[in-house]
Amino acid sequence: QKESTLQLVLRLRGGATASAPLVDLVGNTFLDGEGNTVDLAAVAKDAPLIGIYFSAHWCGPCRHFTPSLVEFKSSLSEEEDVDFPIIFGSSDQDEAAMREYFGSMEGFNAFKFGDGKIEALKAKYGASGIPWLVVVNAKTGELVLNEADTEVPQGPQAYKKWLSAI
């Protein structure tokens, strides 16, 4: 895969680059909240953990849980000064529904609609339903916690627990 000019400049200057194991796991092309294409280094920055969130607009439990996850991410940022990047993997049937739903996920990034990594990751982590949150080590790509959505209601304490596992 070809390295972008920005990645090359950052790498040569010793700036942000994404770990190779993480790139292998999730890929290197994502959308930001404005619909722009960004690479994994821009998503991960220097965060120790990354969330992969499987969800869909048509799913009632997902629409109930997503605001809680948005608030969880926001409270980490505001109260703990922690950036917890989350990448949304849509199970929506069409791109318009995916983009509308993604619009409610402030501060998230997303796989492009239909990206093959979404189904591959769901299979890898046995995501048999949605919503489903997976937390991985941003440096090694190793699993920290599967079905982490069950711990999100604990708030920042859940993140601290996840962090202590790496």
Short mmCIF file of C-alpha atoms in Angstrom, two decimals:
data_model
loop_
_atom_site.label_atom_id
_atom_site.label_comp_id
_atom_site.label_asym_id
_atom_site.label_seq_id
_atom_site.Cartn_x
_atom_site.Cartn_y
_atom_site.Cartn_z
CA GLN A 1 0.00 0.00 0.00
CA LYS A 2 1.28 3.42 -0.96
CA GLU A 3 2.28 5.79 1.82
CA SER A 4 0.63 9.23 1.71
CA THR A 5 2.78 12.34 1.59
CA LEU A 6 1.52 13.37 5.04
CA GLN A 7 2.39 9.97 6.51
CA LEU A 8 5.85 10.15 4.95
CA VAL A 9 6.47 13.65 6.31
CA LEU A 10 5.24 12.68 9.78
CA ARG A 11 7.29 9.48 9.77
CA LEU A 12 10.44 11.28 8.70
CA ARG A 13 9.88 13.98 11.33
CA GLY A 14 9.14 11.35 13.96
CA GLY A 15 5.47 12.30 14.14
CA ALA A 16 2.34 10.22 14.39
CA THR A 17 2.24 6.95 12.54
CA ALA A 18 -0.07 4.05 13.10
CA SER A 19 1.38 0.74 14.25
CA ALA A 20 1.73 -1.86 11.51
CA PRO A 21 -0.24 -4.50 13.48
CA LEU A 22 -3.15 -2.10 13.87
CA VAL A 23 -3.09 -1.17 10.16
CA ASP A 24 -3.15 -4.89 9.34
CA LEU A 25 -6.15 -5.32 11.64
CA VAL A 26 -8.38 -2.40 10.68
CA GLY A 27 -6.91 -0.95 7.49
CA ASN A 28 -5.80 2.59 6.80
CA THR A 29 -8.75 4.44 5.23
CA PHE A 30 -11.58 5.91 7.28
CA LEU A 31 -14.10 8.72 7.28
CA ASP A 32 -14.11 11.58 9.75
CA GLY A 33 -17.28 13.30 10.97
CA GLU A 34 -17.33 15.61 7.95
CA GLY A 35 -17.05 12.73 5.48
CA ASN A 36 -13.40 13.37 4.66
CA THR A 37 -11.02 10.47 4.14
CA VAL A 38 -8.42 10.13 6.90
CA ASP A 39 -5.73 7.57 7.61
CA LEU A 40 -5.26 5.48 10.73
CA ALA A 41 -2.55 7.74 12.14
CA ALA A 42 -5.06 10.62 12.14
CA VAL A 43 -7.63 8.41 13.86
CA ALA A 44 -5.38 6.76 16.46
CA LYS A 45 -3.03 9.66 17.18
CA ASP A 46 -1.18 8.54 20.33
CA ALA A 47 -4.12 6.79 21.97
CA PRO A 48 -3.30 3.53 23.77
CA LEU A 49 -6.71 1.97 23.01
CA ILE A 50 -9.10 2.02 20.07
CA GLY A 51 -12.74 1.01 19.97
CA ILE A 52 -14.35 -0.73 17.00
CA TYR A 53 -18.11 -0.23 17.14
CA PHE A 54 -20.49 -2.37 15.11
CA SER A 55 -23.96 -0.89 14.84
CA ALA A 56 -26.75 0.09 12.42
CA HIS A 57 -29.41 2.75 12.06
CA TRP A 58 -32.21 0.19 11.70
CA CYS A 59 -31.31 -1.50 15.01
CA GLY A 60 -33.41 -0.27 17.96
CA PRO A 61 -30.98 -1.41 20.68
CA CYS A 62 -28.17 0.30 18.74
CA ARG A 63 -30.05 3.60 18.53
CA HIS A 64 -30.57 3.31 22.31
CA PHE A 65 -26.92 2.49 23.08
CA THR A 66 -25.12 4.84 20.66
CA PRO A 67 -25.92 8.06 22.61
CA SER A 68 -24.47 6.37 25.73
CA LEU A 69 -21.29 5.53 23.83
CA VAL A 70 -21.04 9.09 22.48
CA GLU A 71 -21.44 10.40 26.04
CA PHE A 72 -18.86 7.89 27.32
CA LYS A 73 -16.30 9.11 24.75
CA SER A 74 -17.15 12.73 25.51
CA SER A 75 -16.85 12.27 29.29
CA LEU A 76 -13.45 10.62 28.86
CA SER A 77 -12.29 13.63 26.88
CA GLU A 78 -13.78 16.26 29.19
CA GLU A 79 -13.27 14.69 32.62
CA GLU A 80 -10.15 12.58 32.13
CA ASP A 81 -8.46 14.39 29.20
CA VAL A 82 -8.38 11.03 27.38
CA ASP A 83 -8.85 10.51 23.66
CA PHE A 84 -10.54 7.17 22.99
CA PRO A 85 -10.80 6.83 19.21
CA ILE A 86 -13.80 4.80 18.06
CA ILE A 87 -14.22 3.47 14.54
CA PHE A 88 -17.81 2.78 13.47
CA GLY A 89 -18.46 -0.28 11.32
CA SER A 90 -21.93 0.00 9.82
CA SER A 91 -24.31 -2.90 9.30
CA ASP A 92 -26.70 -0.62 7.41
CA GLN A 93 -28.08 -1.73 4.07
CA ASP A 94 -27.46 1.57 2.28
CA GLU A 95 -24.93 4.35 2.47
CA ALA A 96 -27.49 7.11 3.11
CA ALA A 97 -28.71 5.37 6.29
CA MET A 98 -25.11 4.77 7.37
CA ARG A 99 -24.14 8.41 6.87
CA GLU A 100 -27.25 9.70 8.66
CA TYR A 101 -26.60 7.44 11.64
CA PHE A 102 -22.86 8.23 11.64
CA GLY A 103 -23.82 11.91 11.87
CA SER A 104 -25.04 11.25 15.43
CA MET A 105 -21.64 9.90 16.52
CA GLU A 106 -19.74 13.03 17.44
CA GLY A 107 -15.97 12.54 17.44
CA PHE A 108 -16.10 9.06 15.87
CA ASN A 109 -14.50 7.86 12.68
CA ALA A 110 -15.99 5.22 10.41
CA PHE A 111 -15.05 2.53 7.96
CA LYS A 112 -16.23 3.48 4.48
CA PHE A 113 -19.64 2.01 3.67
CA GLY A 114 -19.30 -1.61 2.57
CA ASP A 115 -15.62 -1.90 3.60
CA GLY A 116 -14.75 -5.61 3.70
CA LYS A 117 -12.91 -5.10 7.00
CA ILE A 118 -16.25 -4.66 8.77
CA GLU A 119 -17.48 -8.20 8.11
CA ALA A 120 -13.98 -9.64 8.59
CA LEU A 121 -13.69 -8.00 12.02
CA LYS A 122 -17.20 -9.04 13.04
CA ALA A 123 -16.26 -12.61 12.18
CA LYS A 124 -12.90 -12.36 13.95
CA TYR A 125 -14.53 -11.19 17.19
CA GLY A 126 -17.63 -13.36 16.92
CA ALA A 127 -19.92 -10.34 16.82
CA SER A 128 -23.18 -12.26 16.60
CA GLY A 129 -25.35 -9.21 17.15
CA ILE A 130 -25.29 -5.44 17.39
CA PRO A 131 -24.54 -3.15 19.10
CA TRP A 132 -21.07 -4.61 19.70
CA LEU A 133 -17.96 -2.77 20.89
CA VAL A 134 -14.48 -4.24 20.70
CA VAL A 135 -11.51 -2.57 22.41
CA VAL A 136 -8.02 -3.21 21.02
CA ASN A 137 -4.50 -2.16 21.94
CA ALA A 138 -3.61 0.64 19.53
CA LYS A 139 0.06 -0.34 19.43
CA THR A 140 -0.23 -4.11 18.96
CA GLY A 141 -3.74 -4.56 17.57
CA GLU A 142 -4.34 -7.22 20.24
CA LEU A 143 -7.77 -7.65 21.76
CA VAL A 144 -8.24 -5.95 25.13
CA LEU A 145 -11.96 -6.63 25.57
CA ASN A 146 -14.67 -8.13 23.40
CA GLU A 147 -18.29 -7.02 24.00
CA ALA A 148 -17.01 -3.93 25.79
CA ASP A 149 -20.40 -2.29 25.23
CA THR A 150 -21.56 -4.09 28.38
CA GLU A 151 -19.03 -2.08 30.44
CA VAL A 152 -19.64 1.37 28.94
CA PRO A 153 -22.32 2.21 31.57
CA GLN A 154 -19.52 2.09 34.20
CA GLY A 155 -18.14 5.32 32.71
CA PRO A 156 -14.46 6.30 32.93
CA GLN A 157 -13.78 3.45 35.37
CA ALA A 158 -14.38 1.01 32.51
CA TYR A 159 -11.73 2.74 30.40
CA LYS A 160 -9.25 2.64 33.28
CA LYS A 161 -9.90 -1.08 33.65
CA TRP A 162 -9.31 -1.65 29.92
CA LEU A 163 -6.12 0.39 30.07
CA SER A 164 -4.80 -1.63 32.98
CA ALA A 165 -5.16 -4.78 30.86
CA ILE A 166 -2.47 -3.73 28.36
#
